[in-house]
PDB file of C-alpha atoms in Angstrom:
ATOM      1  CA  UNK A 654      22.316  -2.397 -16.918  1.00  0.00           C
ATOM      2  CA  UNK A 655      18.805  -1.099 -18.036  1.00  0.00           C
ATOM      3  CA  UNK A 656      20.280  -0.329 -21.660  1.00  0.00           C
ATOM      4  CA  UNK A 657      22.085  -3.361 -22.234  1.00  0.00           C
ATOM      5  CA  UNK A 658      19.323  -5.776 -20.843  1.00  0.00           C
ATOM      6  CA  UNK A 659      16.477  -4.116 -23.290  1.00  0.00           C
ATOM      7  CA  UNK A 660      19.043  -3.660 -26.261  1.00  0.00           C
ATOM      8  CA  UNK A 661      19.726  -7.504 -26.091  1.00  0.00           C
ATOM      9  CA  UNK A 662      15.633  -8.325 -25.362  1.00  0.00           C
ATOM     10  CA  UNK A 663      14.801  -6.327 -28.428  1.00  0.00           C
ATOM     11  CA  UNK A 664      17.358  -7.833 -30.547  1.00  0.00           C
ATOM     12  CA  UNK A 665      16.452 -11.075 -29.924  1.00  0.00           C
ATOM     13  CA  UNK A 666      13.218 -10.833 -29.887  1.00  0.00           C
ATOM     14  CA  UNK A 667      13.077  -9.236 -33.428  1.00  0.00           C
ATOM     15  CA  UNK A 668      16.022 -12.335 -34.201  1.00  0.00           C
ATOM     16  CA  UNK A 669      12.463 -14.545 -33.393  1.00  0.00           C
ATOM     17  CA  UNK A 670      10.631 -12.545 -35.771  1.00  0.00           C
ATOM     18  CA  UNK A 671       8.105 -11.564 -32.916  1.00  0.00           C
ATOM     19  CA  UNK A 672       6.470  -8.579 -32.885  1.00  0.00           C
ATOM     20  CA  UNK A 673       5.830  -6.683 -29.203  1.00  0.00           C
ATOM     21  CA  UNK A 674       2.578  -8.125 -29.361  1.00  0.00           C
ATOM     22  CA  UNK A 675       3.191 -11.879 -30.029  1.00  0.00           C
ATOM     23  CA  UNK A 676       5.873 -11.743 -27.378  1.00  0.00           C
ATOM     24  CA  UNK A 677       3.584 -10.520 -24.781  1.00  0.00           C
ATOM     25  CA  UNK A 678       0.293 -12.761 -25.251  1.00  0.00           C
ATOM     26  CA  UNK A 679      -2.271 -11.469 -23.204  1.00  0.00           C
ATOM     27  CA  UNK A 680      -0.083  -9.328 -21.455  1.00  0.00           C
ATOM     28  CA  UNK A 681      -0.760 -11.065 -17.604  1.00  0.00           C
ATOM     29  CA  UNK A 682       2.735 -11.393 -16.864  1.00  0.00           C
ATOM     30  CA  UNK A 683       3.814  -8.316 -19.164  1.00  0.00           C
ATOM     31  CA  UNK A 684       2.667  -5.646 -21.123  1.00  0.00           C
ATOM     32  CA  UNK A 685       3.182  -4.462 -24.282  1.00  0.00           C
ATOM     33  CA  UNK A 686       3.937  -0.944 -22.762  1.00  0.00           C
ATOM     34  CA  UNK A 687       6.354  -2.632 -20.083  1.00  0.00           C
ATOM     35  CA  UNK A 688       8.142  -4.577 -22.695  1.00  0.00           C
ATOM     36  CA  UNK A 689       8.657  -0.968 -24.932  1.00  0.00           C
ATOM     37  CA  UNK A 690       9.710   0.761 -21.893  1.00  0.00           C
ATOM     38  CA  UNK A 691      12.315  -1.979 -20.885  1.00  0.00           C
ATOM     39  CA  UNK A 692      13.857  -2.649 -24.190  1.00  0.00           C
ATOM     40  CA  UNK A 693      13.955   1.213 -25.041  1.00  0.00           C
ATOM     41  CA  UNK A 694      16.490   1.303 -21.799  1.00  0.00           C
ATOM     42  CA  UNK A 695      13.703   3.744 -19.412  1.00  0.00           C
ATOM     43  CA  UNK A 696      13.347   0.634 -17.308  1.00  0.00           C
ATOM     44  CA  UNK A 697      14.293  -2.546 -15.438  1.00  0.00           C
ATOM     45  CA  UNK A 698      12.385  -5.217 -15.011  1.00  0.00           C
ATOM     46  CA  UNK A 699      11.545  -7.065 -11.954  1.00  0.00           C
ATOM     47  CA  UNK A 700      12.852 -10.672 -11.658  1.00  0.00           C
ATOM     48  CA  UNK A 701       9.808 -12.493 -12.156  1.00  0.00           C
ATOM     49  CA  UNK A 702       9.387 -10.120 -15.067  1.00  0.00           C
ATOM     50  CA  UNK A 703      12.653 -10.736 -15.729  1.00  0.00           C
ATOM     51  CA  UNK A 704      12.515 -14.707 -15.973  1.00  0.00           C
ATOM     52  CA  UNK A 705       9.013 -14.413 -18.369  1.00  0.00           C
ATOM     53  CA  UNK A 706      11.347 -12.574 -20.897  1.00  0.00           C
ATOM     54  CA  UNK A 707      14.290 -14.970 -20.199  1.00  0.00           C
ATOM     55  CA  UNK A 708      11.993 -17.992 -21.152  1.00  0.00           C
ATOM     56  CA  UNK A 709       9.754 -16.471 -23.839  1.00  0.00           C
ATOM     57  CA  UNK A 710      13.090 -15.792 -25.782  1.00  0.00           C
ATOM     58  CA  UNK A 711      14.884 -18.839 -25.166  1.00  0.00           C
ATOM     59  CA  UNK A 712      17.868 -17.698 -22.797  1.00  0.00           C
ATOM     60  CA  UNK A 713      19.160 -18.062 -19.787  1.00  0.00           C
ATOM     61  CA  UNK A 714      18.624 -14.959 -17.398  1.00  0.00           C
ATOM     62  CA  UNK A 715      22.680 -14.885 -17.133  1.00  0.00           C
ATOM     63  CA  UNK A 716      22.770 -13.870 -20.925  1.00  0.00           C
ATOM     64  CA  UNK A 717      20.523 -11.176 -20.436  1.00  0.00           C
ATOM     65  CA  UNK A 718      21.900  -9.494 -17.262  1.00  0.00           C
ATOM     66  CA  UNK A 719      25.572 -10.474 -18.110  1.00  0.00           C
ATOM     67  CA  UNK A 720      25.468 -12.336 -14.658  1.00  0.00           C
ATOM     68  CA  UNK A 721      24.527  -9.626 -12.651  1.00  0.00           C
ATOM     69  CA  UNK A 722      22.039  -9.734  -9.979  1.00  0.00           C
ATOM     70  CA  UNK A 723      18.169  -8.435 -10.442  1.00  0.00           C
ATOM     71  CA  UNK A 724      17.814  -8.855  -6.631  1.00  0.00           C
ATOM     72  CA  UNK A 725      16.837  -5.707  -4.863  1.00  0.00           C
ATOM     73  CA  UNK A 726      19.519  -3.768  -3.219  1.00  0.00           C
ATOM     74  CA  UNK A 727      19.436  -4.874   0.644  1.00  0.00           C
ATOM     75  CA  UNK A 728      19.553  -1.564   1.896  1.00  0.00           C
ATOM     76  CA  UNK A 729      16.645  -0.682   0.182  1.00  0.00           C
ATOM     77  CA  UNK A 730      14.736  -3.252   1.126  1.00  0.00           C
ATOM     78  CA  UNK A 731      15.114  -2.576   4.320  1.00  0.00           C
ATOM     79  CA  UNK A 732      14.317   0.768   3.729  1.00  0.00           C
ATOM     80  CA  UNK A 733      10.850   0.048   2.466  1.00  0.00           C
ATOM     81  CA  UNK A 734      10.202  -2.802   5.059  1.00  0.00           C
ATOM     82  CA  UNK A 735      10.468   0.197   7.988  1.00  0.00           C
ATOM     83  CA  UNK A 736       8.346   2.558   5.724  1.00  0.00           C
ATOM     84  CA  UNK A 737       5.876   0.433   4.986  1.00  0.00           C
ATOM     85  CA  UNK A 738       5.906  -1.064   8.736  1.00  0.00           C
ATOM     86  CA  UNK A 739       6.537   2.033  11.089  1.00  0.00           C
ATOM     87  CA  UNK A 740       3.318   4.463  11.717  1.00  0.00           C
ATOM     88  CA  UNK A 741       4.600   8.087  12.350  1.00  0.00           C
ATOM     89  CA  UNK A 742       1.272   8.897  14.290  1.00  0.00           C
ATOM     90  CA  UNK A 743       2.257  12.091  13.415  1.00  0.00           C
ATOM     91  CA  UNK A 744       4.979  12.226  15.608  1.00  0.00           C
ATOM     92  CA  UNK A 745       7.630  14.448  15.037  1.00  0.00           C
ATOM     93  CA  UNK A 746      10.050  13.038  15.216  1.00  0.00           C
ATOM     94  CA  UNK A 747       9.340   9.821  13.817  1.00  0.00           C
ATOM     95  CA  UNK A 748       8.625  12.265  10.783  1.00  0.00           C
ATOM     96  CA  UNK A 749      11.924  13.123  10.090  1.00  0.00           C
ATOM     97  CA  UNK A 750      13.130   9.791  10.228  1.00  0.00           C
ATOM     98  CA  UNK A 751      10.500   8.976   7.811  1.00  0.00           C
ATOM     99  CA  UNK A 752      11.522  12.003   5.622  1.00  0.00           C
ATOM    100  CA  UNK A 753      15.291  10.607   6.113  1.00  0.00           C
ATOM    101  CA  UNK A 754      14.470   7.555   4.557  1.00  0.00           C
ATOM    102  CA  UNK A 755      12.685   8.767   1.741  1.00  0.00           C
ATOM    103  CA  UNK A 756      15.648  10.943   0.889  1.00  0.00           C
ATOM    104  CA  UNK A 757      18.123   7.761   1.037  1.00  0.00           C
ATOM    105  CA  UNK A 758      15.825   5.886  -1.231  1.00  0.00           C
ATOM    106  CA  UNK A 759      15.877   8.727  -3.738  1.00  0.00           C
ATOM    107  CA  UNK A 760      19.290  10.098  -3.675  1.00  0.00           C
ATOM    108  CA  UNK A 761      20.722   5.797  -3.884  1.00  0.00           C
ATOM    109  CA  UNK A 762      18.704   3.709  -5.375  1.00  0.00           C
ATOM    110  CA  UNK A 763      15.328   5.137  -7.341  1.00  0.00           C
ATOM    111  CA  UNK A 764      17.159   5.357 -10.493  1.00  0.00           C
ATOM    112  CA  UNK A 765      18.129   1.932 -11.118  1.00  0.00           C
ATOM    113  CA  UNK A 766      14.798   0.357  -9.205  1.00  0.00           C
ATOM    114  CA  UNK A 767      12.369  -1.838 -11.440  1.00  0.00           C
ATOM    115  CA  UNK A 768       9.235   0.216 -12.378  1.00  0.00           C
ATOM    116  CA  UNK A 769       6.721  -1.410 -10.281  1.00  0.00           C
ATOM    117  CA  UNK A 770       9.235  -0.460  -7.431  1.00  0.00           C
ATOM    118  CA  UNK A 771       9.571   3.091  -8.518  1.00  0.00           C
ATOM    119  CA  UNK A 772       5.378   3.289  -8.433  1.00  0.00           C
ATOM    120  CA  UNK A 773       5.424   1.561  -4.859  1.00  0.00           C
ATOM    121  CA  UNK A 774       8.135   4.446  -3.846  1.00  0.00           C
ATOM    122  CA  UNK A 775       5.259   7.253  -5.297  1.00  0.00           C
ATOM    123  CA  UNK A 776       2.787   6.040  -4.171  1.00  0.00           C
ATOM    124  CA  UNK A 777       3.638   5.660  -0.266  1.00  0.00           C
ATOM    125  CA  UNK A 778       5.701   9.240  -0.735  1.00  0.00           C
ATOM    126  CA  UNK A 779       2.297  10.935  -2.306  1.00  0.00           C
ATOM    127  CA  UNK A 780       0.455   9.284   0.743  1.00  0.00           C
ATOM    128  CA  UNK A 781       2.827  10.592   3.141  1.00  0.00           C
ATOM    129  CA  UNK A 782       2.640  14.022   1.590  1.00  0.00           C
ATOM    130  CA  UNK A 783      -1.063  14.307   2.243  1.00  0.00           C
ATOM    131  CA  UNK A 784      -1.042  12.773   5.388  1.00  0.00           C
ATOM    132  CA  UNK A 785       1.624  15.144   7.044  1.00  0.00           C
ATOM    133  CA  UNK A 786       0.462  18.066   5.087  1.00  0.00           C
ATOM    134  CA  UNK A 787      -2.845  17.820   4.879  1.00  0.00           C
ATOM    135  CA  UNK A 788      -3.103  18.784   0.834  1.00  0.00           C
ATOM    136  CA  UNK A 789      -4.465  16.195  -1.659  1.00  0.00           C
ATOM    137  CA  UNK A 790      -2.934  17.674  -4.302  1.00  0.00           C
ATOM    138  CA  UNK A 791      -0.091  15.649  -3.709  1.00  0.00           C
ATOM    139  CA  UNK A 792      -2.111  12.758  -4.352  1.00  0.00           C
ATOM    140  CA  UNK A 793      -4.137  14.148  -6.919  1.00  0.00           C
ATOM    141  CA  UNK A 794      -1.922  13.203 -10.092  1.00  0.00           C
ATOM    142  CA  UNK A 795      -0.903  10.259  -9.083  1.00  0.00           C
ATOM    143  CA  UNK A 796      -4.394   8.925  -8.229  1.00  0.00           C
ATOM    144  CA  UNK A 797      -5.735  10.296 -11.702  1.00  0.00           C
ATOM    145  CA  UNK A 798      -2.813   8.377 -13.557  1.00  0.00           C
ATOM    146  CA  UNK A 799      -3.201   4.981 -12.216  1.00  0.00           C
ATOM    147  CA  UNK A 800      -6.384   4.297 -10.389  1.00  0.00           C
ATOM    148  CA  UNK A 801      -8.435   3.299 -12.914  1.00  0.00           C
ATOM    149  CA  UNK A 802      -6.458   0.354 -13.821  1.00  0.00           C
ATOM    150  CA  UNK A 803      -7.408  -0.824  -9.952  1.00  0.00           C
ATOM    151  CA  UNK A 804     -10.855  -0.058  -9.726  1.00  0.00           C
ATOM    152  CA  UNK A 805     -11.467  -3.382 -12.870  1.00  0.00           C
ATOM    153  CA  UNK A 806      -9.475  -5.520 -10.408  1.00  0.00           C
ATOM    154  CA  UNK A 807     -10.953  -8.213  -8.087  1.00  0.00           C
ATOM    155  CA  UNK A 808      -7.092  -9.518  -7.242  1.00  0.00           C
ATOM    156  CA  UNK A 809      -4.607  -6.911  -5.970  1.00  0.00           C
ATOM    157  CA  UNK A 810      -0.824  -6.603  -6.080  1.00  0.00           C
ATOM    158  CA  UNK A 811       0.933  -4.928  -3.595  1.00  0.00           C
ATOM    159  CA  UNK A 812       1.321  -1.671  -5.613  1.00  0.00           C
ATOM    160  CA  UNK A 813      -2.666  -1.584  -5.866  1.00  0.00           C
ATOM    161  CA  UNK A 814      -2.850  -1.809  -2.296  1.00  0.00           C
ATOM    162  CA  UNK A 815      -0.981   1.036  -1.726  1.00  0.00           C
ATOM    163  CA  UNK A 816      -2.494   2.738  -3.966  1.00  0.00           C
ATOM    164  CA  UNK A 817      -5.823   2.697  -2.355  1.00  0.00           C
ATOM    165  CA  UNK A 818      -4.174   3.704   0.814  1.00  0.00           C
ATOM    166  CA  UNK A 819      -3.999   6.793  -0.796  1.00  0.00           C
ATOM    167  CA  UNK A 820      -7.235   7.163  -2.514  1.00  0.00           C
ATOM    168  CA  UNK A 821      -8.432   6.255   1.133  1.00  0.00           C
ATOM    169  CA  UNK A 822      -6.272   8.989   2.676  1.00  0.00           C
ATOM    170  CA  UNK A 823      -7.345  11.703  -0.050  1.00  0.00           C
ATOM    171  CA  UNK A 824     -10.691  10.636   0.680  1.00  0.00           C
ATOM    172  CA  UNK A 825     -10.291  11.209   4.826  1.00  0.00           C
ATOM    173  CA  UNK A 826      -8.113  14.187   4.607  1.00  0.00           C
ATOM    174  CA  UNK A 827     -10.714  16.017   2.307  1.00  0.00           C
ATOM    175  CA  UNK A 828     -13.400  14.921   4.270  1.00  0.00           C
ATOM    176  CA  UNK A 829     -14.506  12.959   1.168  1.00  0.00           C
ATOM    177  CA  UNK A 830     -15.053  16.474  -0.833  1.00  0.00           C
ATOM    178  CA  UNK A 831     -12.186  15.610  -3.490  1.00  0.00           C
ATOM    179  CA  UNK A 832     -13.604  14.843  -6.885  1.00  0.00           C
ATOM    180  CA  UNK A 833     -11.699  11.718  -6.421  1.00  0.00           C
ATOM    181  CA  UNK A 834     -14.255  10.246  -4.307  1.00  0.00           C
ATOM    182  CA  UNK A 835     -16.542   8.103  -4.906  1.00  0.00           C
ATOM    183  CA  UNK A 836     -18.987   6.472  -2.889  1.00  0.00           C
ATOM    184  CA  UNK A 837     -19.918   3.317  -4.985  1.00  0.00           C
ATOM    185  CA  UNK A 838     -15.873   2.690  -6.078  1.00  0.00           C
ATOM    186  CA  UNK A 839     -15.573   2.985  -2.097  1.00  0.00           C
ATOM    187  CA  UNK A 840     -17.837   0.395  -1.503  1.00  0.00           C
ATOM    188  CA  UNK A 841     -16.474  -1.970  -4.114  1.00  0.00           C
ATOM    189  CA  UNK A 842     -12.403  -1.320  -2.641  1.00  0.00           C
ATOM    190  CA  UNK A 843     -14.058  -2.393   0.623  1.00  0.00           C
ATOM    191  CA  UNK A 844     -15.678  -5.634  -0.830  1.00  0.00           C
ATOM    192  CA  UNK A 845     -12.627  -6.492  -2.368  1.00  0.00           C
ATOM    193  CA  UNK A 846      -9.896  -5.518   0.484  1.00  0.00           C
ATOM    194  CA  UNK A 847     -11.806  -7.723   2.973  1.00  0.00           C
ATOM    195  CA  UNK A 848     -11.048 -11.193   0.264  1.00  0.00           C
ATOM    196  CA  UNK A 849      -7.557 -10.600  -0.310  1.00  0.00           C
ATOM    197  CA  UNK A 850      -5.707 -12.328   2.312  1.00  0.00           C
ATOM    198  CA  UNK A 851      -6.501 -15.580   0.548  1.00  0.00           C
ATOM    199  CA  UNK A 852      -4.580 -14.499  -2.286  1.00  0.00           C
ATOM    200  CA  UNK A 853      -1.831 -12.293  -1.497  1.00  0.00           C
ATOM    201  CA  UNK A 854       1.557 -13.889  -0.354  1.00  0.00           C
ATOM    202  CA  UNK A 855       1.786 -13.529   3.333  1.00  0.00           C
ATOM    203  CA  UNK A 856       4.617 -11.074   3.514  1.00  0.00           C
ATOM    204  CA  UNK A 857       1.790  -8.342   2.177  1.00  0.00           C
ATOM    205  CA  UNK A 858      -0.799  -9.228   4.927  1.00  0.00           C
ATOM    206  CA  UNK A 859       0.682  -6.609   7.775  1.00  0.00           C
ATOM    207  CA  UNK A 860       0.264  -3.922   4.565  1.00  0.00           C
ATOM    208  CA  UNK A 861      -3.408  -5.067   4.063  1.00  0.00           C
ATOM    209  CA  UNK A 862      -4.203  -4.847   7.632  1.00  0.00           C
ATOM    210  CA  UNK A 863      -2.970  -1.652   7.470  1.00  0.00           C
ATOM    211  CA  UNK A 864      -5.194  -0.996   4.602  1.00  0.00           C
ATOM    212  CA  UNK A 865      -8.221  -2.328   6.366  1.00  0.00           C
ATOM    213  CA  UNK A 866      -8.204   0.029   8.787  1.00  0.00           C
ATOM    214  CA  UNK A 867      -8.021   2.924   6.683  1.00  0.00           C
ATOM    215  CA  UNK A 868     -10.667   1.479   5.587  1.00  0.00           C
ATOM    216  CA  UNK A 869     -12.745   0.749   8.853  1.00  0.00           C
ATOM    217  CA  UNK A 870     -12.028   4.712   9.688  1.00  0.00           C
ATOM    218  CA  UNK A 871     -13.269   5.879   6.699  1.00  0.00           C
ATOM    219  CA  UNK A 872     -16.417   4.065   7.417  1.00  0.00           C
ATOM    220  CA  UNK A 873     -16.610   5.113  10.804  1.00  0.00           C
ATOM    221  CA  UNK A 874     -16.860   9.048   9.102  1.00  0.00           C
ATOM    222  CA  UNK A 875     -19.002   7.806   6.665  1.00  0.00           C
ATOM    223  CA  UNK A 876     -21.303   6.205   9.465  1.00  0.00           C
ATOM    224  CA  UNK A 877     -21.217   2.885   7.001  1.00  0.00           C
ATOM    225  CA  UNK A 878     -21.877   0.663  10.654  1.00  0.00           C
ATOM    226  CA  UNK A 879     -22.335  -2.851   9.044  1.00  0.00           C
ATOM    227  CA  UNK A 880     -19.070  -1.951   6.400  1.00  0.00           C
ATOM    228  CA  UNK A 881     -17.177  -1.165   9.815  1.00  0.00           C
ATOM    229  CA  UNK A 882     -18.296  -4.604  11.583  1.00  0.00           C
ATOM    230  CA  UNK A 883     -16.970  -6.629   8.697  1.00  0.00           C
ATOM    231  CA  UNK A 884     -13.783  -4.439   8.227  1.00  0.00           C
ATOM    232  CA  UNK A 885     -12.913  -4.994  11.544  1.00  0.00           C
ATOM    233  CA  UNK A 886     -13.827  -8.289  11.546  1.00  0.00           C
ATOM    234  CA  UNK A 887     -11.129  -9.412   8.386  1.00  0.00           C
ATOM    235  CA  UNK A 888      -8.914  -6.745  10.183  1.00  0.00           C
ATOM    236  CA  UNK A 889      -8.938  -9.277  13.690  1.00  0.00           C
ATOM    237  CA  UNK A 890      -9.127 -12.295  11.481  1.00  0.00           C
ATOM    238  CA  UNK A 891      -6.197 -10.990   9.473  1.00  0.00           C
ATOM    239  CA  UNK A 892      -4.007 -10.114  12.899  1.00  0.00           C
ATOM    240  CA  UNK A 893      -4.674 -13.577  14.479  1.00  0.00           C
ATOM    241  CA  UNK A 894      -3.933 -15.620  11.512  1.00  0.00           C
ATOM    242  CA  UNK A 895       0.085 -13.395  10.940  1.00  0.00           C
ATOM    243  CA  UNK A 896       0.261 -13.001  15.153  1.00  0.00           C
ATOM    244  CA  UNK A 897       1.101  -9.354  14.430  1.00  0.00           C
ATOM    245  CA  UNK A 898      -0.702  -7.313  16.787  1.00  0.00           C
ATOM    246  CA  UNK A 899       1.137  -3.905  15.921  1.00  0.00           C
ATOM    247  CA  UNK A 900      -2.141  -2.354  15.020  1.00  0.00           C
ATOM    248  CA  UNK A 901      -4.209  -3.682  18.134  1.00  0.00           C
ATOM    249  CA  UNK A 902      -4.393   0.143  19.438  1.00  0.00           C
ATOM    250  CA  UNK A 903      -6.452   1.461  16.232  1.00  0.00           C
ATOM    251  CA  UNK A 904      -8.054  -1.655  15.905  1.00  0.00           C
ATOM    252  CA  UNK A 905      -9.806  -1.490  20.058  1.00  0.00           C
ATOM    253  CA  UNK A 906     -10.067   2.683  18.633  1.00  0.00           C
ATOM    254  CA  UNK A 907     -12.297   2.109  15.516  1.00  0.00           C
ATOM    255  CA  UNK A 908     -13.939  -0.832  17.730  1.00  0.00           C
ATOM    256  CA  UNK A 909     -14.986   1.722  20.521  1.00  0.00           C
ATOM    257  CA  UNK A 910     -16.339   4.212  17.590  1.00  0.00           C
ATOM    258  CA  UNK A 911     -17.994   1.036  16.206  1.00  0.00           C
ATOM    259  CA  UNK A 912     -20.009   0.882  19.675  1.00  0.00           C
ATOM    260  CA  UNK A 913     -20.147   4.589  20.172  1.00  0.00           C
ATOM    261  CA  UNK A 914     -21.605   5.335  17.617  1.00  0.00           C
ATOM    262  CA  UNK A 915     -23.100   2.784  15.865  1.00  0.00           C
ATOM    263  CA  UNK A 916     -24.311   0.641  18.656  1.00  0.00           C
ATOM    264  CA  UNK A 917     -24.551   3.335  21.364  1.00  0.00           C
ATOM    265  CA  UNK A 918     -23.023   1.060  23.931  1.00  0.00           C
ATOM    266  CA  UNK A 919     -21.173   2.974  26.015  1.00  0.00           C
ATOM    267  CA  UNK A 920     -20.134   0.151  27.746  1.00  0.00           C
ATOM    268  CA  UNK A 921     -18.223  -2.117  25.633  1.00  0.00           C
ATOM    269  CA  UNK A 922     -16.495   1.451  23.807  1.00  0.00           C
ATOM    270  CA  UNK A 923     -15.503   1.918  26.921  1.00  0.00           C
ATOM    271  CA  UNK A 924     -13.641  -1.718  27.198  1.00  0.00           C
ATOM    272  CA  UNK A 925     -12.240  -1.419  23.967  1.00  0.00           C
ATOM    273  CA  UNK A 926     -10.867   1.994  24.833  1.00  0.00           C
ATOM    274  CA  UNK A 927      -9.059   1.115  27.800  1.00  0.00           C
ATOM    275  CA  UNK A 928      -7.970  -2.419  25.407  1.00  0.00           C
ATOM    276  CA  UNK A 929      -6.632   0.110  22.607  1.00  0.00           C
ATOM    277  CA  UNK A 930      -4.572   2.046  26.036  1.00  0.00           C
ATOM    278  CA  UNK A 931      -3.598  -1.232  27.110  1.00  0.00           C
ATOM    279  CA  UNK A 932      -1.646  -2.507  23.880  1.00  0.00           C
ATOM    280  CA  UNK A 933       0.351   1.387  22.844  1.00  0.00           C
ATOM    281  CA  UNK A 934       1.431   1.056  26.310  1.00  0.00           C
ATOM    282  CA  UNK A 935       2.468  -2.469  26.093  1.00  0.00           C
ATOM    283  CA  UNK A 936       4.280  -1.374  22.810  1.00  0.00           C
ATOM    284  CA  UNK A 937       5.995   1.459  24.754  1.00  0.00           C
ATOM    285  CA  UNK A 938       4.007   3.858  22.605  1.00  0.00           C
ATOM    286  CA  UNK A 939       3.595   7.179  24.983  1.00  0.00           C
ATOM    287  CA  UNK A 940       2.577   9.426  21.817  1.00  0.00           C
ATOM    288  CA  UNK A 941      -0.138   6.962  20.632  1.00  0.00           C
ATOM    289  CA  UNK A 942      -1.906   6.577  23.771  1.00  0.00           C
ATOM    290  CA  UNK A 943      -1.793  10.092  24.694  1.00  0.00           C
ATOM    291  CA  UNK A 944      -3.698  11.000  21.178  1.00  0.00           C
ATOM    292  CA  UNK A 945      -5.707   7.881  21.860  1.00  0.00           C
ATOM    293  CA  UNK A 946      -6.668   9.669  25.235  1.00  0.00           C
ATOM    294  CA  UNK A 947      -7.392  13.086  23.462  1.00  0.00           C
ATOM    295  CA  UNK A 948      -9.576  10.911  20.786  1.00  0.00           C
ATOM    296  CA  UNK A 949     -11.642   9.127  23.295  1.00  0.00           C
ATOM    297  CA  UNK A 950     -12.491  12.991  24.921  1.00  0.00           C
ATOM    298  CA  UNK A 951     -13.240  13.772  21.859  1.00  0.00           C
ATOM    299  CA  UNK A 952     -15.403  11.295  20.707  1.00  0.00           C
ATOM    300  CA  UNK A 953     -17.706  11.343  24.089  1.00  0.00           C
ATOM    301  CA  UNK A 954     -18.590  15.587  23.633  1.00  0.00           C
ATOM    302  CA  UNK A 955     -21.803  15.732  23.564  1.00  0.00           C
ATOM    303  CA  UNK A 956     -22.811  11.829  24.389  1.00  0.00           C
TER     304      UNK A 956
END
């Protein structure tokens, strides 16, 4: 369908005697570089994408698609829901179910996704990459390619979400060596990540918890104390307001660093500790409480 849909868009367009440019305006619900791509057949549009072209050319989306559906592919969807909603922790074998998935998505339905889709599908795949193998490189490109675009933002999409996931990951994983890091864009990511659950729609919100405390651990490395306190802060805020308490172990973790280390309270880490036990077990989670265990050693050599 991608070369029939742009092959009609660019015909009529030109039949309005519009150039790329015209068609586009300021380019907030599509670029000029979108709107080359989808009418020279390389991509498909999303629907909402979809329904600015319908109306900007006078049509109904029906003529364009020749009745066929723009709605995602429920498979895939489904797909990317457990992705974006199951932490591996590292665990084996919730690995290669995670590597499974990827390969489904590729080998079925990458092809024919809308772009923005196909850049969500990177992006988490790149992140995954350096997570499990502990090499930025596989982030390096991507990061380099699209990043700056985010770092003018004060509103994110998904996609830019994920995306600084894994300029946060890179970050961690190179112990903040890479050349992508930056302390001052850090800051700003952190300013803005903490605002955004007034604006995003609420299906995003478990993502940008997610996000948050990527965050809040980066900060806790960093020793950024009163950047941790807020994180975790929106983080709560964020969990109460969606009643999804998935991440309530790594939240009570980062919370126990939080007084560890930056309020020396050995006291209330150790509450928040036994709280971060309390809710993997709850969740049936053996693997994340016993590297919550090994992390809580950890973190008291020495103190």
């Amino acid at each position: 369908m991608k070369e029939t849909f742009g092959e009609k868009v660019r015909l009529l367009r030109e039949g309005k005697q519009l150039t790329r440019e015209e068609f586009c305006g300021d380019e907030t619900e599509l670029s000029i570089r979108q709107l080359a791509r989808i009418e020279s057949g390389k991509s498909t549009p999303n629907l909402a994408r979809a329904q600015f072209i319908a109306q900007q050319l006078g049509v109904g989306l029906g003529e364009l698609t020749d009745g066929k559906s723009l709605e995602l592919p429920k498979r895939y969807t489904e797909l990317k829901y457990l992705i974006l909603r199951t932490p591996t922790y590292m665990d084996a074998e919730r690995l290669r179910i995670r590597e499974e998935q990827f390969d489904e998505i590729y080998e079925k339905f990458y092809e024919e996704l809308p772009e923005d889709e196909q850049l969500t599908i990177t992006f988490i795949q790149s992140k995954f990459e350096v997570y499990q193998t502990g090499d930025t490189e596989f982030g390096t490109d991507v990061i380099e390619d699209y990043f700056k675009q985010v770092q003018k933002k004060k509103l994110y999409t998904l996609n830019d979400i994920v995306l600084i996931d894994l300029f946060l990951t890179c970050s961690i994983v190179s112990n903040f060596t890479s050349h992508l890091f930056d302390n001052a864009i850090y800051e700003l990511l952190s300013s803005n990540l903490i605002k955004q659950s007034e604006y995003l729609p609420i299906e995003d919100l478990p993502l940008l918890n997610s996000v948050l405390l990527v965050c809040a651990d980066a900060s806790v490395r960093l020793e950024k104390f009163n950047l941790l306190s807020n994180l975790l802060s929106a983080s709560h805020s964020l969990m109460t307001k969606i009643q999804d308490f998935q991440k309530m172990p790594i939240y009570n973790m980062l919370m126990w660093e939080y007084y560890l280390f930056g309020e020396n309270n050995y006291v209330q880490a150790e509450n928040h500790y036994n709280q971060s036990i309390l809710f993997a077990k709850m969740m049936n989670d053996i693997h994340l409480a016993e590297k919550l265990e090994k992390e809580w050693e950890m973190d008291n050599l020495g103190k």
